PDB file of C-alpha atoms in Angstrom:
ATOM      1  CA  MET A 671     -14.815 -13.830   5.277  1.00 48.00           C
ATOM      2  CA  ASN A 672     -15.102 -14.527   8.479  1.00 44.00           C
ATOM      3  CA  LYS A 673     -18.140 -13.722   8.395  1.00 50.00           C
ATOM      4  CA  LEU A 674     -18.301 -10.313   6.601  1.00 50.00           C
ATOM      5  CA  LEU A 675     -19.493 -11.970   2.924  1.00 51.00           C
ATOM      6  CA  LYS A 676     -22.805 -12.547   5.214  1.00 44.00           C
ATOM      7  CA  ASP A 677     -25.478 -10.692   2.380  1.00 42.00           C
ATOM      8  CA  THR A 678     -25.965 -10.738  -0.759  1.00 39.00           C
ATOM      9  CA  SER A 679     -23.654  -7.396  -1.258  1.00 48.00           C
ATOM     10  CA  PRO A 680     -19.865  -8.448  -1.110  1.00 50.00           C
ATOM     11  CA  ALA A 681     -18.151  -5.349  -1.369  1.00 53.00           C
ATOM     12  CA  GLN A 682     -20.370  -3.440   1.568  1.00 58.00           C
ATOM     13  CA  SER A 683     -18.920  -6.176   4.322  1.00 66.00           C
ATOM     14  CA  LEU A 684     -16.550  -5.552   3.481  1.00 75.00           C
ATOM     15  CA  GLU A 685     -16.453  -1.768   3.566  1.00 76.00           C
ATOM     16  CA  PRO A 686     -14.719  -0.981   6.807  1.00 82.00           C
ATOM     17  CA  ILE A 687     -11.582  -2.719   5.840  1.00 82.00           C
ATOM     18  CA  PHE A 688     -11.356  -1.190   2.284  1.00 78.00           C
ATOM     19  CA  ALA A 689     -12.334   2.444   3.786  1.00 80.00           C
ATOM     20  CA  GLY A 690      -9.172   1.791   6.240  1.00 85.00           C
ATOM     21  CA  ILE A 691      -6.882   0.949   2.821  1.00 82.00           C
ATOM     22  CA  GLN A 692      -8.472   4.349   1.839  1.00 80.00           C
ATOM     23  CA  ALA A 693      -7.349   6.293   5.107  1.00 83.00           C
ATOM     24  CA  ILE A 694      -4.266   5.599   5.389  1.00 78.00           C
ATOM     25  CA  GLY A 695      -3.259   6.193   1.414  1.00 76.00           C
ATOM     26  CA  LEU A 696      -1.471   4.335  -0.162  1.00 72.00           C
ATOM     27  CA  SER A 697       1.091   5.067  -2.938  1.00 68.00           C
ATOM     28  CA  ARG A 698       0.717   2.437  -5.058  1.00 72.00           C
ATOM     29  CA  TYR A 699      -2.514   2.106  -7.166  1.00 77.00           C
ATOM     30  CA  PRO A 700      -4.266  -0.858  -7.658  1.00 88.00           C
ATOM     31  CA  LEU A 701      -4.185  -3.929  -4.863  1.00 90.00           C
ATOM     32  CA  LEU A 702      -5.235  -7.201  -4.724  1.00 94.00           C
ATOM     33  CA  ALA A 703      -7.126  -9.291  -2.623  1.00 94.00           C
ATOM     34  CA  VAL A 704      -7.477 -13.047  -3.122  1.00 96.00           C
ATOM     35  CA  PHE A 705      -9.528 -15.096  -0.540  1.00 95.00           C
ATOM     36  CA  PHE A 706      -9.462 -19.181  -1.219  1.00 95.00           C
ATOM     37  CA  SER A 707      -9.986 -21.915   0.419  1.00 95.00           C
ATOM     38  CA  GLY A 708      -7.601 -25.388   0.587  1.00 96.00           C
ATOM     39  CA  ASN A 709      -4.287 -27.133   1.983  1.00 93.00           C
ATOM     40  CA  LYS A 710      -2.452 -25.285  -0.695  1.00 95.00           C
ATOM     41  CA  LEU A 711      -1.694 -22.390  -3.303  1.00 96.00           C
ATOM     42  CA  PRO A 712      -4.376 -21.641  -6.169  1.00 96.00           C
ATOM     43  CA  GLY A 713      -2.218 -23.206  -9.493  1.00 95.00           C
ATOM     44  CA  ASP A 714      -3.924 -19.846 -10.430  1.00 96.00           C
ATOM     45  CA  CYS A 715      -0.676 -17.777  -7.855  1.00 97.00           C
ATOM     46  CA  VAL A 716       2.582 -17.766  -8.970  1.00 96.00           C
ATOM     47  CA  PRO A 717       4.824 -16.079  -6.280  1.00 95.00           C
ATOM     48  CA  MET A 718       7.672 -14.125  -7.149  1.00 95.00           C
ATOM     49  CA  ALA A 719      10.277 -13.610  -4.418  1.00 94.00           C
ATOM     50  CA  ARG A 720      10.865 -11.141  -2.992  1.00 92.00           C
ATOM     51  CA  THR A 721      13.451  -9.836   0.133  1.00 93.00           C
ATOM     52  CA  PRO A 722      12.976  -8.835   3.091  1.00 94.00           C
ATOM     53  CA  MET A 723       9.097 -10.936   2.694  1.00 92.00           C
ATOM     54  CA  PRO A 724       7.053  -9.164   5.556  1.00 94.00           C
ATOM     55  CA  PHE A 725       4.971 -10.905   8.020  1.00 93.00           C
ATOM     56  CA  THR A 726       1.685 -13.116   7.139  1.00 95.00           C
ATOM     57  CA  ASP A 727      -0.469 -16.075  10.116  1.00 95.00           C
ATOM     58  CA  PHE A 728      -2.593 -12.907  10.771  1.00 96.00           C
ATOM     59  CA  LEU A 729      -6.007 -12.872  10.340  1.00 94.00           C
ATOM     60  CA  PHE A 730      -7.721 -11.216   7.553  1.00 92.00           C
ATOM     61  CA  ASP A 731     -10.214  -8.661  10.061  1.00 90.00           C
ATOM     62  CA  LYS A 732     -10.299  -4.731  10.028  1.00 89.00           C
ATOM     63  CA  SER A 733      -5.875  -4.826  11.678  1.00 92.00           C
ATOM     64  CA  PHE A 734      -5.138  -5.380   7.625  1.00 92.00           C
ATOM     65  CA  PRO A 735      -4.886  -2.796   6.647  1.00 92.00           C
ATOM     66  CA  LYS A 736      -2.074  -1.933   9.737  1.00 93.00           C
ATOM     67  CA  HIS A 737      -0.061  -4.864   8.583  1.00 95.00           C
ATOM     68  CA  LEU A 738      -0.437  -3.903   4.858  1.00 93.00           C
ATOM     69  CA  SER A 739       0.543  -0.552   5.904  1.00 91.00           C
ATOM     70  CA  ALA A 740       3.930  -1.928   7.436  1.00 94.00           C
ATOM     71  CA  ALA A 741       5.007  -4.879   5.258  1.00 94.00           C
ATOM     72  CA  LEU A 742       4.945  -1.294   2.713  1.00 91.00           C
ATOM     73  CA  HIS A 743       7.145   0.144   5.386  1.00 92.00           C
ATOM     74  CA  GLU A 744       9.542  -2.796   5.315  1.00 94.00           C
ATOM     75  CA  ASN A 745       9.448  -4.115   1.866  1.00 94.00           C
ATOM     76  CA  GLU A 746       7.655  -1.416  -1.166  1.00 91.00           C
ATOM     77  CA  SER A 747       7.609  -3.917  -3.747  1.00 91.00           C
ATOM     78  CA  ILE A 748       5.135  -6.360  -2.356  1.00 89.00           C
ATOM     79  CA  HIS A 749       2.469  -3.491  -3.637  1.00 87.00           C
ATOM     80  CA  ASP A 750       3.281  -5.401  -7.159  1.00 88.00           C
ATOM     81  CA  GLY A 751       0.915  -8.125  -6.711  1.00 91.00           C
ATOM     82  CA  ALA A 752      -1.745  -9.879  -4.933  1.00 96.00           C
ATOM     83  CA  VAL A 753      -1.784 -10.393  -1.410  1.00 96.00           C
ATOM     84  CA  LEU A 754      -3.504 -14.131  -0.489  1.00 97.00           C
ATOM     85  CA  PHE A 755      -5.560 -15.221   1.845  1.00 96.00           C
ATOM     86  CA  GLY A 756      -6.045 -18.349   1.934  1.00 96.00           C
ATOM     87  CA  ARG A 757      -8.224 -21.121   5.330  1.00 94.00           C
ATOM     88  CA  VAL A 758      -8.338 -24.924   5.145  1.00 94.00           C
ATOM     89  CA  ASP A 759     -12.419 -24.291   4.666  1.00 90.00           C
ATOM     90  CA  SER A 760     -15.599 -22.855   5.821  1.00 87.00           C
ATOM     91  CA  HIS A 761     -15.690 -22.841   8.834  1.00 89.00           C
ATOM     92  CA  ASP A 762     -11.241 -22.016   9.606  1.00 91.00           C
ATOM     93  CA  LEU A 763     -10.254 -18.057   9.582  1.00 91.00           C
ATOM     94  CA  TYR A 764      -8.132 -15.808   6.812  1.00 93.00           C
ATOM     95  CA  ARG A 765      -5.027 -15.953   7.309  1.00 95.00           C
ATOM     96  CA  CYS A 766      -2.858 -14.197   5.214  1.00 96.00           C
ATOM     97  CA  SER A 767      -0.635 -16.519   2.717  1.00 97.00           C
ATOM     98  CA  GLY A 768       2.030 -14.462   1.229  1.00 96.00           C
ATOM     99  CA  TRP A 769       2.265 -10.973  -0.487  1.00 96.00           C
ATOM    100  CA  SER A 770       3.350 -10.457  -3.954  1.00 95.00           C
ATOM    101  CA  PHE A 771       1.683 -13.008  -5.881  1.00 97.00           C
ATOM    102  CA  ARG A 772       0.989 -13.194  -9.760  1.00 96.00           C
ATOM    103  CA  ILE A 773      -2.013 -13.651 -11.213  1.00 95.00           C
ATOM    104  CA  VAL A 774      -1.984 -16.240 -14.141  1.00 95.00           C
ATOM    105  CA  ALA A 775      -5.678 -16.948 -14.172  1.00 91.00           C
ATOM    106  CA  LYS A 776      -7.041 -19.868 -17.086  1.00 88.00           C
ATOM    107  CA  HIS A 777     -10.766 -18.990 -16.229  1.00 83.00           C
ATOM    108  CA  GLN A 778     -12.796 -17.590 -19.051  1.00 81.00           C
ATOM    109  CA  PRO A 779     -15.201 -14.886 -17.989  1.00 80.00           C
ATOM    110  CA  SER A 780     -18.536 -15.246 -19.243  1.00 79.00           C
ATOM    111  CA  THR A 781     -19.151 -11.086 -19.152  1.00 79.00           C
ATOM    112  CA  ALA A 782     -16.164  -8.392 -18.578  1.00 79.00           C
ATOM    113  CA  GLU A 783     -15.941  -5.154 -18.833  1.00 81.00           C
ATOM    114  CA  ALA A 784     -13.814  -3.705 -21.818  1.00 80.00           C
ATOM    115  CA  ASN A 785     -10.931  -1.245 -21.206  1.00 80.00           C
ATOM    116  CA  ARG A 786     -10.566  -2.029 -17.491  1.00 87.00           C
ATOM    117  CA  GLY A 787      -7.420  -2.509 -17.904  1.00 84.00           C
ATOM    118  CA  SER A 788      -4.809  -5.929 -16.466  1.00 89.00           C
ATOM    119  CA  ALA A 789      -6.192  -5.972 -12.297  1.00 91.00           C
ATOM    120  CA  TYR A 790      -9.976  -6.010 -14.089  1.00 91.00           C
ATOM    121  CA  ASN A 791      -9.273  -8.403 -16.056  1.00 92.00           C
ATOM    122  CA  SER A 792      -6.539 -10.859 -13.291  1.00 94.00           C
ATOM    123  CA  ALA A 793      -9.554 -10.266 -10.837  1.00 95.00           C
ATOM    124  CA  ILE A 794     -12.554 -10.895 -12.983  1.00 95.00           C
ATOM    125  CA  SER A 795     -10.937 -13.771 -14.557  1.00 95.00           C
ATOM    126  CA  LEU A 796      -9.858 -15.207 -11.084  1.00 96.00           C
ATOM    127  CA  SER A 797     -12.552 -15.539  -8.746  1.00 95.00           C
ATOM    128  CA  GLY A 798     -14.085 -17.870 -11.088  1.00 94.00           C
ATOM    129  CA  ALA A 799     -11.172 -20.890 -10.746  1.00 95.00           C
ATOM    130  CA  PRO A 800     -11.638 -23.366  -8.639  1.00 94.00           C
ATOM    131  CA  ARG A 801     -10.607 -22.417  -4.895  1.00 94.00           C
ATOM    132  CA  ILE A 802     -10.833 -19.155  -5.362  1.00 95.00           C
ATOM    133  CA  ASP A 803     -13.308 -17.283  -2.668  1.00 93.00           C
ATOM    134  CA  CYS A 804     -13.513 -14.152  -3.817  1.00 93.00           C
ATOM    135  CA  VAL A 805     -11.395 -11.559  -5.056  1.00 95.00           C
ATOM    136  CA  CYS A 806     -11.004  -8.282  -4.073  1.00 93.00           C
ATOM    137  CA  LEU A 807      -9.323  -5.109  -6.733  1.00 92.00           C
ATOM    138  CA  PHE A 808      -8.577  -1.579  -4.498  1.00 87.00           C
ATOM    139  CA  THR A 809      -8.186   1.451  -6.954  1.00 83.00           C
ATOM    140  CA  GLU A 810      -7.357   5.193  -5.150  1.00 79.00           C
ATOM    141  CA  SER A 811     -11.426   5.908  -5.028  1.00 78.00           C
ATOM    142  CA  ASP A 812     -13.607   2.927  -5.254  1.00 80.00           C
ATOM    143  CA  PHE A 813     -12.726  -0.821  -4.281  1.00 84.00           C
ATOM    144  CA  GLU A 814     -14.647  -3.797  -5.935  1.00 89.00           C
ATOM    145  CA  VAL A 815     -15.444  -7.667  -4.742  1.00 91.00           C
ATOM    146  CA  PHE A 816     -15.441 -10.769  -7.902  1.00 93.00           C
ATOM    147  CA  VAL A 817     -17.137 -13.327  -6.936  1.00 92.00           C
ATOM    148  CA  ALA A 818     -17.679 -15.756  -9.242  1.00 92.00           C
ATOM    149  CA  GLY A 819     -17.022 -14.208 -12.159  1.00 91.00           C
ATOM    150  CA  LYS A 820     -18.944 -11.228 -10.673  1.00 90.00           C
ATOM    151  CA  SER A 821     -18.926  -7.203  -9.551  1.00 88.00           C
ATOM    152  CA  PHE A 822     -19.316  -6.350  -6.404  1.00 83.00           C
ATOM    153  CA  ARG A 823     -18.460  -2.939  -6.644  1.00 74.00           C
ATOM    154  CA  LYS A 824     -18.303   0.236  -3.621  1.00 64.00           C
ATOM    155  CA  SER A 825     -17.783   4.006  -4.991  1.00 55.00           C
ATOM    156  CA  GLY A 826     -16.169   5.466  -2.622  1.00 50.00           C
TER     157      GLY A 826
END
């Protein structure tokens, strides 16, 4: 992801960015970040109305915690829903496509842990959908990266 998923451990390669999120101390958890490829938003992600809508179109990189903090300061309700990062194809960089999306994934994963809650189930299901590159689930103490219905967990 912007050359961040460079090995078999996506959680480890994203650790510096999500450590930055942990450092700012979100007021609400969990946080879902969805990464997709293509010209259109994924059909399994439905935008929720937010006023004001925080700034988008920034690159996903180590500055993401700063953008997240500013967005939450501008409108705390964006915590409710996923933030989307899109790119046209694998040669492009991910850019913020929007805040506060509802996930209505239709994909059924072959394996999922029991009793993990709706954010986990949304993330693992959505990660198997077409054009979804990965989904990140960030909680107060750890984060997971889901790729094609598989979890890569990094405990804090």
